[in-house]
XYZ file of C-alpha atoms in Angstrom:
320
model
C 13.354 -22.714 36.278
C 16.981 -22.779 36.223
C 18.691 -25.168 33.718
C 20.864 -28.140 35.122
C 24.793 -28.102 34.184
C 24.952 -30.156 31.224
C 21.387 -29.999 29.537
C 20.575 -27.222 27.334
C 17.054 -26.267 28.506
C 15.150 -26.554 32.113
C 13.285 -29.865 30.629
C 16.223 -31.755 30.574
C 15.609 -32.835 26.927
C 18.771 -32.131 25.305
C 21.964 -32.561 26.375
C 24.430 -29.206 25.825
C 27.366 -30.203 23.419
C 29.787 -27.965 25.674
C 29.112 -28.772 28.894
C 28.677 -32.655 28.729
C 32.700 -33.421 28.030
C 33.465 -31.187 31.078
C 31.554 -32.953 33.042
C 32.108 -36.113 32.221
C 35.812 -35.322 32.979
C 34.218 -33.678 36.558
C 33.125 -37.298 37.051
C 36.274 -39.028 35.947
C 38.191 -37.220 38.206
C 35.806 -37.667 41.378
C 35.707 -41.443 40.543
C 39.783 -41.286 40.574
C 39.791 -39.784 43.918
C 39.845 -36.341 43.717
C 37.610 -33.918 45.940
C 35.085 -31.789 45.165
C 37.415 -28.730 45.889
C 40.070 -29.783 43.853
C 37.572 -30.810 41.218
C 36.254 -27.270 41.251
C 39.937 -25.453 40.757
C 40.218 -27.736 37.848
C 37.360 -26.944 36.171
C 37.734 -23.072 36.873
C 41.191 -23.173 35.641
C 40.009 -24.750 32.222
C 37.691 -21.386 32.141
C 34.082 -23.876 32.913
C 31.451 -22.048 34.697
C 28.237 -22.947 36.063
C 24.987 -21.810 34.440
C 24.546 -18.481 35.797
C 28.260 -18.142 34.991
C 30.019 -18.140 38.584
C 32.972 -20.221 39.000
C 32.704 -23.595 40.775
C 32.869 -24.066 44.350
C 33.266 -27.182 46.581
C 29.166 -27.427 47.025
C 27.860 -26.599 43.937
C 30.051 -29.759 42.181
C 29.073 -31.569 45.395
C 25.482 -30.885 44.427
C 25.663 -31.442 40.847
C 27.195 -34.861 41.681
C 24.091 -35.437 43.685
C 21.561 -35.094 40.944
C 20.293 -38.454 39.479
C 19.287 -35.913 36.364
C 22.891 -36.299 35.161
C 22.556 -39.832 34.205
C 18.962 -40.110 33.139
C 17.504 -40.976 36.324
C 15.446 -39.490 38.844
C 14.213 -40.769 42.452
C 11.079 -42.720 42.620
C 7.737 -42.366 45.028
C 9.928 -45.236 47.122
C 13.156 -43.799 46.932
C 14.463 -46.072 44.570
C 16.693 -44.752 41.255
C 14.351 -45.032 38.260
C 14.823 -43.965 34.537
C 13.537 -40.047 33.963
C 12.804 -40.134 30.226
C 15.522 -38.186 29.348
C 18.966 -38.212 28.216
C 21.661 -38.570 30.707
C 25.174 -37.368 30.689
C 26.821 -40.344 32.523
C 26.151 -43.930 32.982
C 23.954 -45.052 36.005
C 26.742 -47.012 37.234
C 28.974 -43.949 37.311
C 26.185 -42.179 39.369
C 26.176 -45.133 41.519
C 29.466 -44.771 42.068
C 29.166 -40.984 42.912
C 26.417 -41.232 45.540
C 29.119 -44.103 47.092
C 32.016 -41.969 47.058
C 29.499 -39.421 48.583
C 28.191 -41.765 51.521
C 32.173 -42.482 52.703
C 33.664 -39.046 52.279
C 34.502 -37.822 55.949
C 32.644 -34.773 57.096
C 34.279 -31.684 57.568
C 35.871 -30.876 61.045
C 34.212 -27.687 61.118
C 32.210 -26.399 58.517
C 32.552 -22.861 57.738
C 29.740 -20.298 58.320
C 27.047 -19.805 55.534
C 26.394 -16.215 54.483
C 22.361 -17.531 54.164
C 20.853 -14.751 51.626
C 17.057 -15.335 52.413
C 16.613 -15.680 55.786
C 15.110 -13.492 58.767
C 11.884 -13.047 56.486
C 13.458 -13.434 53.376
C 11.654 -16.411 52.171
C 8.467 -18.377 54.361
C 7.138 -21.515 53.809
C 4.389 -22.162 51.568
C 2.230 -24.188 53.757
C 2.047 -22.523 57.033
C 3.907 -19.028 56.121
C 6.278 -19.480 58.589
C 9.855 -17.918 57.897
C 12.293 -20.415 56.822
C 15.662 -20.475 58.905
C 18.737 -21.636 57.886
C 19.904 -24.711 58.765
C 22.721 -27.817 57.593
C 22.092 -31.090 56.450
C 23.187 -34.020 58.538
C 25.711 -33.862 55.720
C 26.742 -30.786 56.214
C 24.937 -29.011 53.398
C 23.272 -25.473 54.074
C 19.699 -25.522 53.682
C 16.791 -23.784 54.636
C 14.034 -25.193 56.481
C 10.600 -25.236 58.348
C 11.193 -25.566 61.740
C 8.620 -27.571 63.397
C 6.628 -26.591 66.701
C 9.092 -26.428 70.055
C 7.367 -27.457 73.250
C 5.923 -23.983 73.500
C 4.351 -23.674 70.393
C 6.850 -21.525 68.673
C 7.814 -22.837 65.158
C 5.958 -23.967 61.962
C 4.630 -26.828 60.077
C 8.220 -29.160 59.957
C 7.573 -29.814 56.223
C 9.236 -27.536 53.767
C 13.304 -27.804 53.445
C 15.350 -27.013 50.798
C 18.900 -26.708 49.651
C 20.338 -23.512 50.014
C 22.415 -23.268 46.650
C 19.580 -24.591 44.681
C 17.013 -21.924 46.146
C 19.473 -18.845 45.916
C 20.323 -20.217 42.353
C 16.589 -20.078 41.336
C 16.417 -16.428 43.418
C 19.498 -15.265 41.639
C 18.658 -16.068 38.509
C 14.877 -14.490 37.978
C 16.362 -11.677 39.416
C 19.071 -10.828 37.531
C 16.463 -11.564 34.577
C 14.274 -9.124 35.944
C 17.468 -6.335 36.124
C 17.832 -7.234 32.170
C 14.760 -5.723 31.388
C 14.407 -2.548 29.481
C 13.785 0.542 31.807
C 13.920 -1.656 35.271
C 17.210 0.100 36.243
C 15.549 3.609 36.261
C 12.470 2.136 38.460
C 15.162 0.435 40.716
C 16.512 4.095 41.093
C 12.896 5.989 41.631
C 12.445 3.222 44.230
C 15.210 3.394 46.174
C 14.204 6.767 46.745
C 10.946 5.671 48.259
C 12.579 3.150 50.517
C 15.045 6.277 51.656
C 11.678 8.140 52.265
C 10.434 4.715 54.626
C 13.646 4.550 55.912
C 13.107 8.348 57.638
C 10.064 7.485 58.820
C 11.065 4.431 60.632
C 13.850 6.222 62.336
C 11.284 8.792 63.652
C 8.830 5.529 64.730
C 11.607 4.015 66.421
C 12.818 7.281 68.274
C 9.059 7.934 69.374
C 8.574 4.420 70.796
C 12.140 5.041 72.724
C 10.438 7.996 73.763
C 7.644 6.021 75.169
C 9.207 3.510 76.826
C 11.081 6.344 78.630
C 8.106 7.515 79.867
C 6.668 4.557 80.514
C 9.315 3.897 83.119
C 9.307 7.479 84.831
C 5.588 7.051 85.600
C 6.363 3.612 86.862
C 9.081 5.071 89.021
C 7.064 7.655 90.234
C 4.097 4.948 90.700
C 1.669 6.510 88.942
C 0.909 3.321 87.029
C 1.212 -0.356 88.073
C 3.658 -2.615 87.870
C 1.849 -4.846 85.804
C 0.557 -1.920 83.311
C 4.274 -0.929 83.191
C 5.426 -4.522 82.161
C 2.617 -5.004 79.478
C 3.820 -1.419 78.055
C 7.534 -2.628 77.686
C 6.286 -5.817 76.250
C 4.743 -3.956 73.647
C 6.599 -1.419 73.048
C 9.884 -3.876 72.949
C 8.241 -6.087 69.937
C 7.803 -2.735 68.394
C 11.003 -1.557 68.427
C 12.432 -5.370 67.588
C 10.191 -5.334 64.232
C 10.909 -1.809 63.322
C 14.261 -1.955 63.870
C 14.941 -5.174 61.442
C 12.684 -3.297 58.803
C 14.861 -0.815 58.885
C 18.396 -2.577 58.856
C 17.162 -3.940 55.332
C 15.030 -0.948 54.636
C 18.822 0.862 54.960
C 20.677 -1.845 52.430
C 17.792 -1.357 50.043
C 18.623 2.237 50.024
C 22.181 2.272 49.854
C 23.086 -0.775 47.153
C 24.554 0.487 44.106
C 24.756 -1.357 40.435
C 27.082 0.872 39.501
C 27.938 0.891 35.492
C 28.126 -2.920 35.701
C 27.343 -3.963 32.086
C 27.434 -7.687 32.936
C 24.521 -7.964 35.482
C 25.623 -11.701 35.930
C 28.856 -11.307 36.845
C 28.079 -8.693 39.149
C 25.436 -11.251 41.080
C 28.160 -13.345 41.398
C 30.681 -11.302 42.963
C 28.507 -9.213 45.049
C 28.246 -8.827 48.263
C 25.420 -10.360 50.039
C 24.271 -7.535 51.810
C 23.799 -6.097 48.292
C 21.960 -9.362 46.895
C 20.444 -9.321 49.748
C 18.799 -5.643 49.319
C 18.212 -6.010 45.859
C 16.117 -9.217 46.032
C 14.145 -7.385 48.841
C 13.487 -4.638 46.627
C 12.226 -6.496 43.842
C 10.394 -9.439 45.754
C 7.873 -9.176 48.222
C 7.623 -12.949 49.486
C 9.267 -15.904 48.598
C 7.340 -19.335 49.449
C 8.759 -22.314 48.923
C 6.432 -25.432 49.237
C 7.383 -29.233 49.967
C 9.067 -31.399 46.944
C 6.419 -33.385 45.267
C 8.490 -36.443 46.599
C 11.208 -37.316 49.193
C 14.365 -37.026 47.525
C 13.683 -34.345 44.822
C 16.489 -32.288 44.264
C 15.325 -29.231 41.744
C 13.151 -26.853 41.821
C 9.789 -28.152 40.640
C 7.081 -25.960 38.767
C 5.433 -24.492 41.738
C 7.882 -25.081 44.513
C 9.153 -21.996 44.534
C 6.504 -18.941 44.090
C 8.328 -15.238 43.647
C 5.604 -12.566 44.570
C 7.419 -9.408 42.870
C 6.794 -5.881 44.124
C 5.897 -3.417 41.890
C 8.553 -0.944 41.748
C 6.530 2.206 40.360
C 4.336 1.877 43.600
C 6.532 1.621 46.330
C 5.056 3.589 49.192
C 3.528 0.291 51.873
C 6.025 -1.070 54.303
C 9.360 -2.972 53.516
């Protein structure tokens, strides 16, 4: 599980020498009036950087400022603020003062478009497997969610949401991990070729079932079958092409990413391209599922919340 800014291990038991004066000062300055964007240029311009080692942005010191975890404190079965057995980096009355300077902040205009990086089947949730879909806060905040049942039955269970940063954080970072192990790059490369192999075949599926739709239509045209035979063949044949067709727009990134000679694998997750993340973490993960937080107001990524099922790259020949 990723680490919190400001502790030196996952458990929150220590508090890391040389990150707690920056963000005290993070905190000073928000408490003086300063916004989270302009906090965020400071703290890049005095060379700070988060945990995975990207530069700050206006959400992810908007989210740290959210965290009770800061200043020893955590949010109770009620709701309430209670004290988390651990150290805390500021005062309770400073965080106090950060979730008020959160509540009367003015929202944005217009928020700018998220560039989500797991949704259309990149991550499900864990309770009724359906995908998660991307979707702000009342806030404002990108997040990903379970959206519950419409009137015709189309959605999932309503339960499971998470924020966006925090769950590409936790993606980010096991993957990158996973690229620092010894002899993953030349699997990465013997399955790319694989995918290249799928992505043929799909193209050939999806010209065949173009093929039959064609026909489909000529014998309906030259009523030699029904029209209802020729509308239940279209149906089909049009949720086969849909599904094939989004396999193989990621099927085609998966193929196509490069690493390049990159030598710092964390730098180059953070300055990326998505579509490349994007392919990569497909590669490497089958399913993502992402279960409810033990309790409202949780904001990290409990043991269990977040299950990675990894593929195994030397065996690479199912579907994408």
């Amino acid at each position: 599980m990723p680490r919190l800014y400001g502790f030196d291990d996952a458990s929150k038991r220590r508090l890391r020498d040389d990150e707690v004066d920056p963000l005290r000062q993070m905190v000073s300055r928000a408490l003086k009036g300063q916004s989270n964007a302009d906090i965020a240029v400071w703290a890049n311009g005095e060379g700070y950087r988060g945990t995975l080692g990207g530069e700050w942005k206006d959400a992810s010191v908007g989210r740290l400022f959210r965290n009770p975890a800061i200043a020893g404190l955590r949010y109770g079965d009620d709701g309430e603020l209670v004290d988390a057995g651990h150290p805390g980096a500021i005062t309770r009355e400073e965080f106090t003062a950060l979730l008020e300077r959160e509540s009367s902040r003015k929202p944005a205009e217009a928020a700018p478009p998220y560039d989500y990086l797991l949704v259309d089947g990149g991550c499900t949730c864990g309770k009724c497997a359906w995908p998660l879909q991307g979707a702000r806060t009342n806030a404002g905040t990108p997040g990903y969610r379970c959206r519950p049942k419409d009137k015709d039955g189309r959605g999932g269970c309503g339960e499971v949401r998470m924020d966006a940063e925090l769950l590409e954080n936790y993606v980010g970072e096991h993957v990158v991990a996973e690229l620092l192990k010894p002899g993953v790059r030349k699997q990465l490369l013997k399955a790319q070729e694989a995918v290249r192999a799928q992505v043929e075949k799909m193209k050939s599926i999806i010209e065949d079932l173009e093929g039959r739709r064609t026909e489909a239509a000529t014998l309906y045209g030259q009523r030699q079958i029904s029209s209802d035979a020729f509308v239940t063949a279209d149906r089909e044949i049009t949720a086969n092409l849909k599904d094939t067709r989004s396999r193989l727009r990621y099927a085609e990134q998966m193929a196509n990413f490069s690493l390049g000679d990159a030598k710092d694998l964390v730098r180059w997750w953070n300055t990326a391209p998505s579509a490349s993340k994007r392919a990569i973490t497909r590669l490497f993960l089958e399913k993502i599922e992402v279960f409810p937080a033990s309790a409202r107001g949780v904001r990290t990524v409990e043991p269990g919340r977040v299950v990675l099922h990894w593929r195994k790259l030397r065996d690479l020949s199912g579907s994408v």
